XYZ file of C-alpha atoms in Angstrom:
673
model
C -53.074 40.306 -35.452
C -50.007 38.340 -34.377
C -48.366 37.879 -37.808
C -48.571 34.126 -37.964
C -51.339 34.017 -40.704
C -49.812 36.831 -42.984
C -46.319 35.088 -42.604
C -47.602 31.765 -43.720
C -49.653 33.072 -46.473
C -46.651 35.016 -47.759
C -44.505 31.900 -47.485
C -47.038 29.935 -49.393
C -47.358 32.459 -52.029
C -43.540 32.652 -52.545
C -43.244 28.830 -52.821
C -45.873 29.064 -55.800
C -43.829 31.951 -57.175
C -40.654 30.081 -56.925
C -42.294 26.952 -58.569
C -43.333 29.190 -61.503
C -39.964 30.652 -61.677
C -38.319 27.330 -61.845
C -40.545 26.257 -64.560
C -40.347 29.247 -66.765
C -37.242 31.182 -66.549
C -33.885 30.713 -68.081
C -31.249 28.515 -66.233
C -29.177 31.107 -64.259
C -32.508 33.435 -63.529
C -34.420 30.464 -62.328
C -31.593 29.309 -60.038
C -31.580 32.784 -58.458
C -35.178 33.410 -58.364
C -36.334 30.167 -56.889
C -33.365 30.410 -54.427
C -34.708 33.930 -53.318
C -38.197 32.669 -53.078
C -37.204 29.609 -50.960
C -35.270 31.975 -48.737
C -38.460 34.096 -48.413
C -40.502 30.745 -47.547
C -37.977 30.307 -44.808
C -38.249 33.719 -43.428
C -41.930 33.369 -43.279
C -41.586 30.360 -41.191
C -39.066 32.228 -38.890
C -41.598 35.053 -38.420
C -44.624 32.663 -37.866
C -42.580 30.442 -35.455
C -41.087 33.187 -33.439
C -44.434 34.810 -33.016
C -45.773 31.410 -31.654
C -42.711 30.948 -29.346
C -43.340 34.245 -27.886
C -46.985 32.876 -26.725
C -49.181 33.828 -29.782
C -51.588 31.310 -31.293
C -53.413 31.339 -34.454
C -56.019 28.807 -36.267
C -57.841 28.931 -39.494
C -60.220 26.662 -41.426
C -60.888 26.621 -45.219
C -63.954 24.428 -45.608
C -63.906 24.735 -49.524
C -60.118 23.836 -50.204
C -60.489 20.064 -49.687
C -63.636 17.915 -50.483
C -65.449 16.671 -47.534
C -62.798 17.599 -44.847
C -61.704 21.010 -45.746
C -58.329 22.637 -44.453
C -57.605 23.146 -40.928
C -54.633 24.971 -39.748
C -53.517 25.734 -36.098
C -50.123 27.149 -34.660
C -49.001 26.901 -31.152
C -45.604 27.117 -29.503
C -44.603 23.482 -30.308
C -45.501 23.982 -34.018
C -43.608 27.300 -33.733
C -40.592 25.808 -32.674
C -40.180 23.404 -35.542
C -41.460 26.109 -38.182
C -38.705 28.488 -36.774
C -35.913 25.968 -37.132
C -36.931 24.905 -40.619
C -37.157 28.608 -41.582
C -33.794 29.454 -40.474
C -32.213 26.301 -42.127
C -34.177 27.099 -45.427
C -32.886 30.806 -45.458
C -29.319 29.807 -45.053
C -29.371 26.732 -47.275
C -31.363 28.651 -50.001
C -28.576 31.176 -49.933
C -25.953 28.546 -50.309
C -27.796 26.721 -53.078
C -27.649 29.827 -55.323
C -23.992 29.419 -55.391
C -23.945 25.570 -55.535
C -26.159 25.318 -58.549
C -24.349 24.080 -61.593
C -23.224 21.009 -59.674
C -26.562 19.230 -60.162
C -30.023 20.307 -59.402
C -30.257 23.091 -61.915
C -32.932 21.318 -64.044
C -36.444 23.020 -64.320
C -38.345 20.556 -62.311
C -35.767 20.466 -59.574
C -35.898 24.224 -59.223
C -39.608 24.384 -59.294
C -39.607 21.551 -56.486
C -37.146 23.318 -54.313
C -39.414 26.160 -52.957
C -42.272 23.843 -52.630
C -40.540 21.537 -50.529
C -39.487 24.171 -48.157
C -43.129 25.440 -47.973
C -44.398 22.023 -47.015
C -41.739 21.671 -44.285
C -42.942 24.964 -42.869
C -46.656 24.268 -43.199
C -46.543 20.511 -41.894
C -46.468 21.641 -38.257
C -49.473 24.057 -38.722
C -51.728 21.313 -39.940
C -54.607 20.770 -37.532
C -56.648 18.106 -39.339
C -55.986 14.443 -40.543
C -56.699 15.398 -44.258
C -54.600 18.517 -44.144
C -51.645 16.838 -42.456
C -51.635 13.727 -44.968
C -51.911 16.071 -47.856
C -48.967 18.207 -46.729
C -47.008 15.111 -45.580
C -47.266 13.538 -48.958
C -46.489 16.815 -50.845
C -43.383 16.905 -48.778
C -42.571 13.384 -49.618
C -42.939 13.806 -53.468
C -41.179 17.026 -53.576
C -38.303 15.632 -51.645
C -38.088 12.543 -53.788
C -37.965 14.700 -56.957
C -35.042 16.471 -55.470
C -33.298 13.322 -54.213
C -33.233 12.099 -57.905
C -32.086 15.300 -59.410
C -28.847 13.678 -60.635
C -30.291 10.532 -61.706
C -29.047 10.766 -65.278
C -25.380 10.998 -64.131
C -25.248 8.046 -61.784
C -26.964 4.872 -61.265
C -26.631 5.122 -57.513
C -29.055 7.992 -57.403
C -31.754 5.987 -59.212
C -31.313 3.232 -56.578
C -31.439 5.735 -53.779
C -34.604 7.169 -55.105
C -36.181 3.613 -55.402
C -35.457 2.951 -51.791
C -36.578 6.304 -50.491
C -39.768 6.154 -52.501
C -40.550 2.723 -51.066
C -39.649 3.616 -47.492
C -41.483 6.774 -47.374
C -44.683 5.404 -48.861
C -44.650 2.394 -46.648
C -44.462 4.971 -43.900
C -47.332 6.814 -45.362
C -49.301 3.737 -45.292
C -48.808 3.118 -41.653
C -49.575 6.802 -40.903
C -52.667 6.545 -42.992
C -53.806 3.361 -41.018
C -53.017 5.106 -37.845
C -55.128 8.344 -38.510
C -58.055 6.209 -39.995
C -58.200 4.171 -36.759
C -58.020 7.262 -34.760
C -60.454 9.244 -36.468
C -62.872 6.168 -36.357
C -62.485 5.752 -32.719
C -62.565 9.435 -31.950
C -65.602 10.309 -34.022
C -63.781 13.271 -35.869
C -61.225 14.424 -38.414
C -59.751 17.761 -36.849
C -57.064 17.428 -34.246
C -59.412 19.009 -31.662
C -61.895 16.205 -32.306
C -59.071 13.442 -32.033
C -57.862 15.019 -28.690
C -61.412 15.090 -27.313
C -62.280 11.573 -28.365
C -59.033 9.910 -27.410
C -60.086 9.130 -23.781
C -63.009 7.031 -25.026
C -60.894 4.761 -27.040
C -60.004 1.361 -25.763
C -56.338 0.928 -24.473
C -55.817 -1.720 -27.369
C -56.904 0.852 -29.981
C -55.054 3.733 -28.423
C -51.898 1.479 -28.353
C -52.148 0.400 -32.124
C -52.544 4.096 -33.110
C -49.379 5.061 -31.317
C -47.348 1.986 -32.628
C -48.548 2.760 -36.332
C -47.633 6.502 -35.793
C -44.432 5.672 -34.268
C -43.407 3.434 -37.136
C -44.517 5.969 -39.751
C -42.482 8.932 -37.911
C -39.654 7.058 -36.948
C -39.237 5.894 -40.453
C -39.105 9.595 -41.585
C -36.622 10.475 -38.631
C -34.277 7.700 -39.891
C -34.546 5.614 -36.845
C -33.066 2.122 -36.797
C -34.267 -0.368 -38.075
C -36.460 1.925 -40.270
C -33.270 3.914 -41.508
C -32.452 2.127 -44.949
C -33.241 4.849 -47.003
C -31.213 7.572 -45.097
C -27.707 6.453 -45.862
C -28.601 6.257 -49.535
C -30.774 9.426 -50.146
C -28.744 11.882 -48.532
C -25.542 11.231 -49.860
C -26.813 11.113 -53.539
C -29.175 14.401 -53.228
C -27.605 17.538 -54.093
C -25.914 18.902 -50.965
C -28.418 21.661 -50.457
C -31.216 19.262 -50.518
C -29.272 16.895 -47.969
C -28.923 19.807 -45.809
C -32.595 20.633 -45.777
C -33.647 17.098 -45.529
C -31.325 16.185 -42.683
C -31.644 19.442 -40.634
C -35.419 20.019 -41.107
C -37.243 17.225 -42.934
C -36.270 14.371 -40.262
C -37.126 16.800 -37.369
C -40.936 16.370 -38.568
C -40.730 12.777 -37.478
C -39.893 13.868 -33.933
C -42.733 16.237 -34.151
C -45.208 13.724 -35.143
C -44.337 11.415 -32.327
C -44.541 14.384 -29.820
C -47.908 15.777 -31.318
C -49.698 12.275 -31.495
C -48.314 10.730 -28.373
C -48.582 13.680 -26.100
C -50.830 16.137 -27.706
C -53.414 14.054 -29.360
C -53.576 10.770 -27.437
C -52.717 12.482 -24.055
C -49.898 10.210 -23.400
C -49.988 6.557 -22.601
C -48.536 3.614 -20.592
C -45.038 3.028 -19.950
C -44.390 0.454 -22.727
C -45.262 3.122 -25.365
C -42.276 5.199 -24.275
C -40.005 2.258 -23.637
C -40.456 1.345 -27.173
C -39.463 4.829 -28.271
C -36.545 4.972 -25.838
C -35.471 1.698 -27.071
C -35.404 2.678 -30.757
C -33.709 5.871 -29.945
C -30.941 4.344 -28.040
C -30.451 1.659 -30.967
C -30.280 4.412 -33.445
C -27.791 6.459 -31.349
C -25.287 3.777 -30.928
C -25.652 1.892 -34.265
C -25.895 5.177 -36.227
C -22.541 6.498 -34.699
C -21.067 3.172 -35.145
C -21.700 3.247 -39.001
C -20.586 6.813 -39.347
C -17.179 5.712 -37.512
C -16.778 3.222 -40.379
C -17.889 5.140 -43.307
C -15.326 6.897 -45.554
C -17.997 8.579 -47.847
C -18.197 12.026 -46.146
C -22.084 12.582 -46.926
C -22.741 8.928 -45.912
C -20.796 9.612 -42.534
C -22.912 12.693 -42.047
C -26.352 10.862 -42.841
C -25.532 8.110 -39.989
C -24.630 11.023 -37.694
C -28.294 12.198 -38.226
C -29.579 8.670 -37.232
C -27.498 9.158 -34.157
C -28.612 12.585 -33.196
C -32.238 11.956 -34.032
C -31.764 8.893 -31.837
C -30.819 11.151 -28.877
C -33.759 13.181 -29.499
C -35.913 10.068 -29.213
C -34.339 9.117 -26.005
C -35.430 12.323 -24.460
C -38.881 12.026 -25.834
C -39.153 8.307 -24.566
C -37.858 9.353 -21.261
C -40.229 12.446 -20.934
C -43.210 9.770 -21.765
C -41.792 7.325 -19.175
C -41.596 9.889 -16.417
C -45.031 11.464 -17.118
C -46.658 7.923 -16.946
C -45.058 7.483 -13.570
C -46.284 10.801 -12.254
C -42.918 12.732 -12.625
C -44.034 15.763 -14.357
C -40.907 17.884 -13.545
C -38.320 15.264 -14.910
C -40.650 14.693 -17.887
C -40.520 18.269 -18.737
C -36.786 18.516 -18.364
C -36.235 15.372 -20.659
C -38.581 16.892 -23.322
C -36.932 20.299 -23.085
C -33.541 18.727 -23.625
C -34.915 16.808 -26.641
C -36.586 19.834 -28.228
C -33.285 21.884 -27.597
C -31.255 19.048 -29.293
C -33.634 19.283 -32.189
C -32.538 22.924 -32.802
C -28.853 22.328 -32.207
C -28.553 19.506 -34.413
C -30.545 21.313 -37.174
C -27.991 24.107 -37.255
C -24.653 22.144 -37.077
C -25.904 19.204 -39.395
C -26.995 21.814 -41.919
C -23.669 23.396 -41.597
C -21.891 20.093 -42.119
C -23.770 19.089 -45.063
C -23.095 22.570 -46.764
C -19.277 22.016 -45.865
C -19.371 18.603 -47.508
C -21.119 20.142 -50.508
C -18.451 22.689 -50.846
C -15.801 19.955 -50.634
C -17.565 18.024 -53.380
C -17.880 21.002 -55.645
C -14.347 21.909 -55.266
C -12.815 18.484 -55.632
C -15.391 16.170 -57.214
C -14.885 13.703 -54.348
C -16.818 12.545 -51.249
C -14.335 9.837 -50.470
C -12.175 10.784 -47.382
C -9.411 8.495 -48.470
C -9.000 10.625 -51.532
C -9.099 13.955 -49.753
C -6.763 15.928 -47.630
C -4.943 19.149 -47.559
C -8.139 21.223 -47.907
C -7.365 23.321 -44.749
C -4.740 25.351 -46.806
C -6.683 25.448 -49.967
C -10.259 25.853 -48.515
C -9.617 27.697 -45.280
C -12.833 29.291 -44.755
C -14.872 26.001 -45.547
C -12.439 24.279 -43.059
C -13.123 26.773 -40.182
C -16.942 26.588 -40.730
C -16.933 22.837 -41.006
C -14.873 22.779 -37.569
C -17.409 24.896 -35.945
C -20.101 22.397 -36.988
C -17.977 19.495 -36.040
C -17.533 20.805 -32.519
C -21.117 21.115 -32.042
C -21.677 17.456 -33.175
C -19.197 16.242 -30.766
C -21.073 17.701 -27.798
C -18.050 19.273 -26.407
C -17.780 22.794 -24.998
C -17.956 25.300 -26.539
C -20.082 23.471 -29.134
C -23.705 24.123 -29.457
C -24.453 20.375 -28.859
C -22.807 20.358 -25.636
C -25.652 22.042 -23.795
C -28.577 19.903 -25.143
C -26.539 16.607 -24.619
C -25.576 17.796 -21.194
C -29.177 18.729 -20.278
C -30.525 15.359 -21.507
C -27.767 13.480 -19.377
C -29.095 15.539 -16.479
C -32.717 14.755 -17.194
C -31.925 10.917 -17.270
C -29.775 10.956 -14.240
C -32.357 13.025 -12.203
C -35.054 10.823 -13.473
C -33.752 7.973 -11.240
C -35.700 9.695 -8.569
C -38.991 8.679 -10.243
C -40.242 5.662 -8.401
C -40.459 2.391 -10.233
C -38.365 -0.729 -11.155
C -38.526 0.261 -14.899
C -36.710 3.674 -14.500
C -34.103 2.058 -12.203
C -33.336 -0.396 -15.030
C -33.666 1.392 -18.089
C -32.203 5.014 -17.369
C -28.532 3.687 -16.702
C -28.618 1.775 -19.958
C -29.808 5.080 -21.527
C -27.090 7.097 -19.989
C -24.672 4.719 -21.199
C -26.088 4.875 -24.782
C -25.870 8.791 -24.697
C -22.177 8.479 -23.345
C -21.111 5.912 -25.755
C -22.402 7.829 -28.711
C -20.988 10.983 -27.553
C -17.461 9.251 -27.203
C -17.806 7.819 -30.680
C -18.963 10.995 -32.332
C -15.865 12.644 -31.164
C -13.806 9.925 -33.044
C -16.005 10.307 -36.026
C -15.335 13.976 -36.594
C -11.911 13.869 -35.565
C -11.476 11.498 -38.596
C -13.618 13.830 -40.929
C -11.625 16.871 -39.878
C -8.140 15.269 -39.691
C -8.264 12.989 -42.724
C -10.299 15.161 -44.978
C -8.877 18.682 -44.220
C -5.419 18.359 -42.232
C -3.835 15.421 -43.964
C -1.826 15.679 -47.078
C -3.977 15.648 -50.427
C -4.365 12.285 -51.833
C -5.999 13.032 -55.212
C -5.687 15.640 -58.041
C -9.043 16.946 -56.976
C -7.752 17.645 -53.562
C -4.550 19.040 -54.621
C -6.329 21.624 -56.933
C -9.147 22.465 -54.646
C -10.254 26.283 -54.515
C -12.499 28.139 -52.038
C -16.127 27.965 -52.533
C -18.077 31.007 -54.075
C -19.078 33.885 -51.752
C -22.969 33.035 -51.761
C -21.914 29.524 -50.522
C -19.802 30.953 -47.700
C -22.590 33.320 -46.833
C -25.188 30.662 -46.287
C -22.452 28.491 -44.451
C -21.757 31.862 -42.377
C -25.382 32.300 -41.173
C -25.566 28.772 -40.084
C -22.239 29.108 -38.144
C -23.603 32.350 -36.508
C -26.542 30.463 -35.444
C -24.358 27.467 -33.939
C -22.171 30.207 -32.153
C -25.249 31.896 -30.729
C -26.857 28.644 -29.418
C -23.522 27.585 -27.915
C -22.812 30.918 -26.151
C -26.346 32.158 -25.137
C -28.580 29.210 -24.949
C -30.767 30.552 -22.430
C -32.128 32.944 -24.905
C -34.485 30.054 -25.903
C -35.404 29.243 -22.405
C -38.859 30.949 -22.629
C -39.786 29.456 -26.088
C -38.753 26.127 -25.060
C -40.833 26.280 -22.102
C -43.867 27.152 -23.937
C -43.313 24.557 -26.529
C -42.994 21.780 -23.691
C -46.130 23.186 -22.130
C -47.759 23.119 -25.540
C -46.871 19.357 -26.026
C -49.366 17.887 -23.438
C -48.800 15.950 -20.342
C -45.144 16.319 -20.044
C -45.878 20.102 -20.201
C -44.522 22.422 -17.493
C -42.020 25.350 -17.060
C -38.663 23.364 -17.523
C -36.653 26.506 -17.823
C -37.865 29.366 -15.602
C -35.333 32.137 -16.413
C -33.742 33.477 -19.367
C -30.077 32.419 -18.513
C -29.225 28.769 -18.652
C -26.155 27.956 -16.648
C -24.239 24.761 -15.936
C -24.031 23.924 -12.303
C -21.254 21.688 -11.653
C -21.316 19.267 -8.535
C -19.058 20.046 -5.817
C -18.684 23.764 -6.821
C -20.615 26.385 -5.312
C -20.606 28.693 -8.472
C -22.262 28.418 -11.649
C -20.351 28.701 -14.981
C -22.291 29.943 -18.036
C -21.387 28.698 -21.610
C -20.231 32.040 -22.629
C -17.589 32.154 -19.715
C -16.639 28.691 -20.496
C -15.951 29.517 -24.105
C -13.872 32.523 -23.106
C -11.870 30.405 -20.784
C -11.235 27.672 -23.247
C -10.294 30.294 -26.085
C -7.740 31.870 -23.751
C -6.375 28.329 -22.870
C -6.014 27.341 -26.487
C -4.512 30.622 -27.609
C -1.891 30.244 -24.636
C -0.918 26.750 -25.442
C -0.642 27.592 -29.083
C 1.668 30.402 -28.480
C 3.850 28.255 -26.318
C 3.914 25.506 -28.780
C 4.987 28.018 -31.622
C 7.635 29.499 -29.457
C 9.240 26.207 -28.665
C 9.108 25.285 -32.190
C 10.849 28.512 -33.490
C 13.595 27.881 -30.615
C 13.931 24.276 -31.595
C 14.351 25.183 -35.440
C 16.892 27.886 -34.570
C 19.156 25.440 -32.770
C 18.392 22.458 -35.200
C 21.255 20.454 -36.586
C 20.457 18.546 -39.699
C 21.497 14.840 -39.318
C 21.354 11.798 -41.538
C 17.665 10.635 -41.367
C 18.385 6.839 -41.913
C 17.142 7.064 -45.582
C 13.659 8.410 -44.449
C 12.572 11.621 -46.139
C 9.427 13.634 -45.686
C 6.270 11.398 -45.311
C 4.275 10.997 -48.545
C 0.561 10.939 -48.674
C 0.662 7.075 -49.062
C 2.175 7.291 -45.339
C -0.705 9.163 -43.870
C -3.698 7.760 -42.006
C -6.794 7.217 -44.150
C -10.375 7.246 -43.091
C -10.320 3.375 -43.379
C -7.092 2.917 -41.317
C -8.374 5.614 -38.685
C -11.384 3.566 -38.158
C -9.875 0.148 -38.044
C -9.237 0.159 -34.228
C -12.737 0.848 -33.710
C -13.835 -1.836 -36.003
C -11.730 -4.368 -34.145
C -13.442 -3.423 -30.912
C -16.901 -3.684 -32.374
C -16.111 -6.673 -34.565
C -19.064 -8.757 -33.657
C -21.576 -5.995 -33.871
C -20.373 -4.677 -37.399
C -19.531 -7.937 -38.802
C -17.176 -6.480 -41.364
C -16.384 -8.381 -44.909
C -12.955 -9.055 -45.893
C -11.697 -10.220 -49.227
C -8.146 -11.259 -50.191
C -7.334 -12.156 -53.752
C -3.808 -13.563 -54.195
C -2.405 -13.551 -57.745
C 0.466 -16.057 -58.204
C 3.142 -15.640 -60.952
C 2.745 -17.590 -64.053
C 6.135 -19.093 -63.677
C 5.382 -20.745 -60.266
C 2.484 -21.127 -57.846
C 4.901 -20.515 -55.070
C 5.600 -16.998 -56.285
C 3.114 -14.242 -55.627
C 2.613 -11.492 -58.149
C 0.214 -9.214 -56.055
C -2.198 -9.492 -53.251
C -5.430 -7.467 -53.398
C -7.056 -6.917 -49.965
C -10.641 -5.501 -49.685
C -12.666 -4.707 -46.535
C -16.009 -3.325 -46.156
C -18.522 -2.817 -43.337
C -22.116 -3.569 -44.677
C -25.242 -2.425 -42.641
C -25.773 -5.590 -40.739
C -29.392 -4.562 -39.929
C -30.158 -4.124 -43.594
C -28.388 -7.313 -44.487
C -30.258 -9.424 -41.842
C -33.640 -7.636 -42.029
C -34.324 -6.140 -45.294
C -32.479 -8.818 -47.758
C -34.760 -11.807 -46.431
C -37.716 -9.815 -46.882
C -36.816 -8.601 -50.228
C -35.870 -12.149 -51.305
C -39.294 -13.424 -49.951
C -41.261 -10.673 -51.846
C -39.256 -11.441 -55.200
C -40.056 -15.155 -54.807
C -43.689 -14.296 -54.225
C -43.821 -12.175 -57.241
C -42.147 -14.825 -59.438
C -44.491 -17.466 -58.151
C -47.613 -15.121 -58.613
C -46.798 -14.944 -62.548
C -48.507 -18.300 -62.763
C -51.910 -16.756 -61.731
C -51.777 -14.385 -64.543
C -53.018 -17.047 -67.319
C -54.603 -14.593 -69.738
C -58.033 -16.258 -69.074
C -60.608 -13.649 -68.586
C -62.636 -16.102 -66.680
C -60.105 -16.829 -64.229
C -59.556 -13.042 -63.625
C -63.358 -12.668 -62.877
C -63.067 -15.534 -60.603
C -60.228 -13.762 -58.820
C -62.501 -10.570 -58.468
C -65.611 -12.640 -57.347
C -63.481 -14.493 -54.583
C -62.020 -11.101 -53.350
C -65.507 -9.606 -53.084
C -66.653 -12.569 -50.913
C -63.743 -12.287 -48.646
C -64.203 -8.608 -48.065
C -67.962 -8.964 -47.403
C -67.192 -11.843 -44.732
C -64.650 -9.535 -43.100
C -67.003 -6.459 -43.190
C -69.772 -8.881 -41.605
C -67.435 -9.920 -38.863
C -66.332 -6.462 -38.097
C -70.251 -5.524 -37.537
């Protein structure tokens, strides 16, 4: 026994127990019990995933659980990686959620859905059949929708976000259903083993159609541009522990689906498949971080940052497929390893960032960075933990995001050795996209930290903020420990990542062949590990801080108070806000972002030449949504209005519609035969 089956069974049982507790117990008890059961579900995922990453495999079939198809489960190293990541996040966020309850999400149906959602996230990577995968995927979508609209009675924005999420996620389901239906029909089987065996016998057009449909479905779940419209709405409006689990675990399953279907089931494909994936990833990375730079809502900023980071992951996946199609197995393995490592790193620091944002919201009642400030002194532990996560998000040492983004850049640069005009043209653009997104990410999180935590308070809520409860800090602390471990000893994941990369399919290989990951700097004979880099940076920071404080004390001792020209201490109105901080970037990318400005001048009643007040408003809408979704929605609305004429109330007319539809269907089926 390798422990995978019992761990998954225990997790499923705890999910059911947590749902029952959420329905039946009184308010405080159901919050605690559901939280503990959710943490148990996560622990089961960690145990099963860790066993798979050590090389264990497990499979099981239950023919009687689903009509016709049955339930098929299988776990390999690739499944184990995503299960373990989800499990770690679920444990920490469940602990955090116990303390966060009372700020939305304490209703019976919300607490019942919470452990079930965590259970589906753990079990989706274990699905090994089309029906099993679709059932778990839809259960994940429905439970997450219930959690997103947890506060629908408080704010109309939550209802609108829930509507967008419901529509987008089910359009993705339709695309996924079409992909699997076409795949199963062509391969002659329903299980993943049958799909893998039958993929080679399908025509190139059929295989390409399956891949494109699956890419659309999974990229939508991952929040990739232009299929991202639900993400900046749903994540900010959901309770913060739900946002953390969605952004750090659920979106990862979109990447899992692309890797599993594209590499594992279809066996790889031509270059245009992976060029499409790489282009979508590059667009998401740059556009997502640009929108994050403009956002002043803290949770919306983090949601767009998720699009950016998953875009970087998709760049790695696309590059791996591109290299594998050209015969470069070693660069393909390195690129896929970098992508999977960034999945792990992003999950940890993004869950911590959303938990930090939730702590700020619970303490101040505000998400608007323009109305925050002064939280470093009032919430020092939250500020420190948020800074740890922000350091990982900006991909600078010693943050945990640095190693994975550095490895991704190295994979892209070394991939230039793969022969072909395509790689020579595409890879420099991909490198530029990664570098640009990293630079903008630094500006984004300097804004979030500087304006939200270090500036003067600009609202009563910020001025009266208090530190979060111990359970919330404990959950955040677990995530911070994970971030620190990934930053200082990333080589501990080397063997597991190599097995996960090998399990993916054609790009498989031993990308990391030792237990220690080091950074080799060009031009230097020695190798520097992240641990020693962190120690050196810490010593340098402490030395500079000590010198600055010493100089400041000497300056204050010799200070002579002089007339200050009428200027006293700066007030909060004089400080930079999130809007003013982003304004230079907005000017640089003005043509891309297309900001909207509105100047309203009110003249005095006595004379039109006298101005009483001037009101200036500026907003940066989502341009892709404005150009792509609004025309489609307008056309659908017009079609729906016109279609009302068809509903005349005549039974004969309705029977005619049915007969006409039946004739059309028979003609189509005859043509297919």
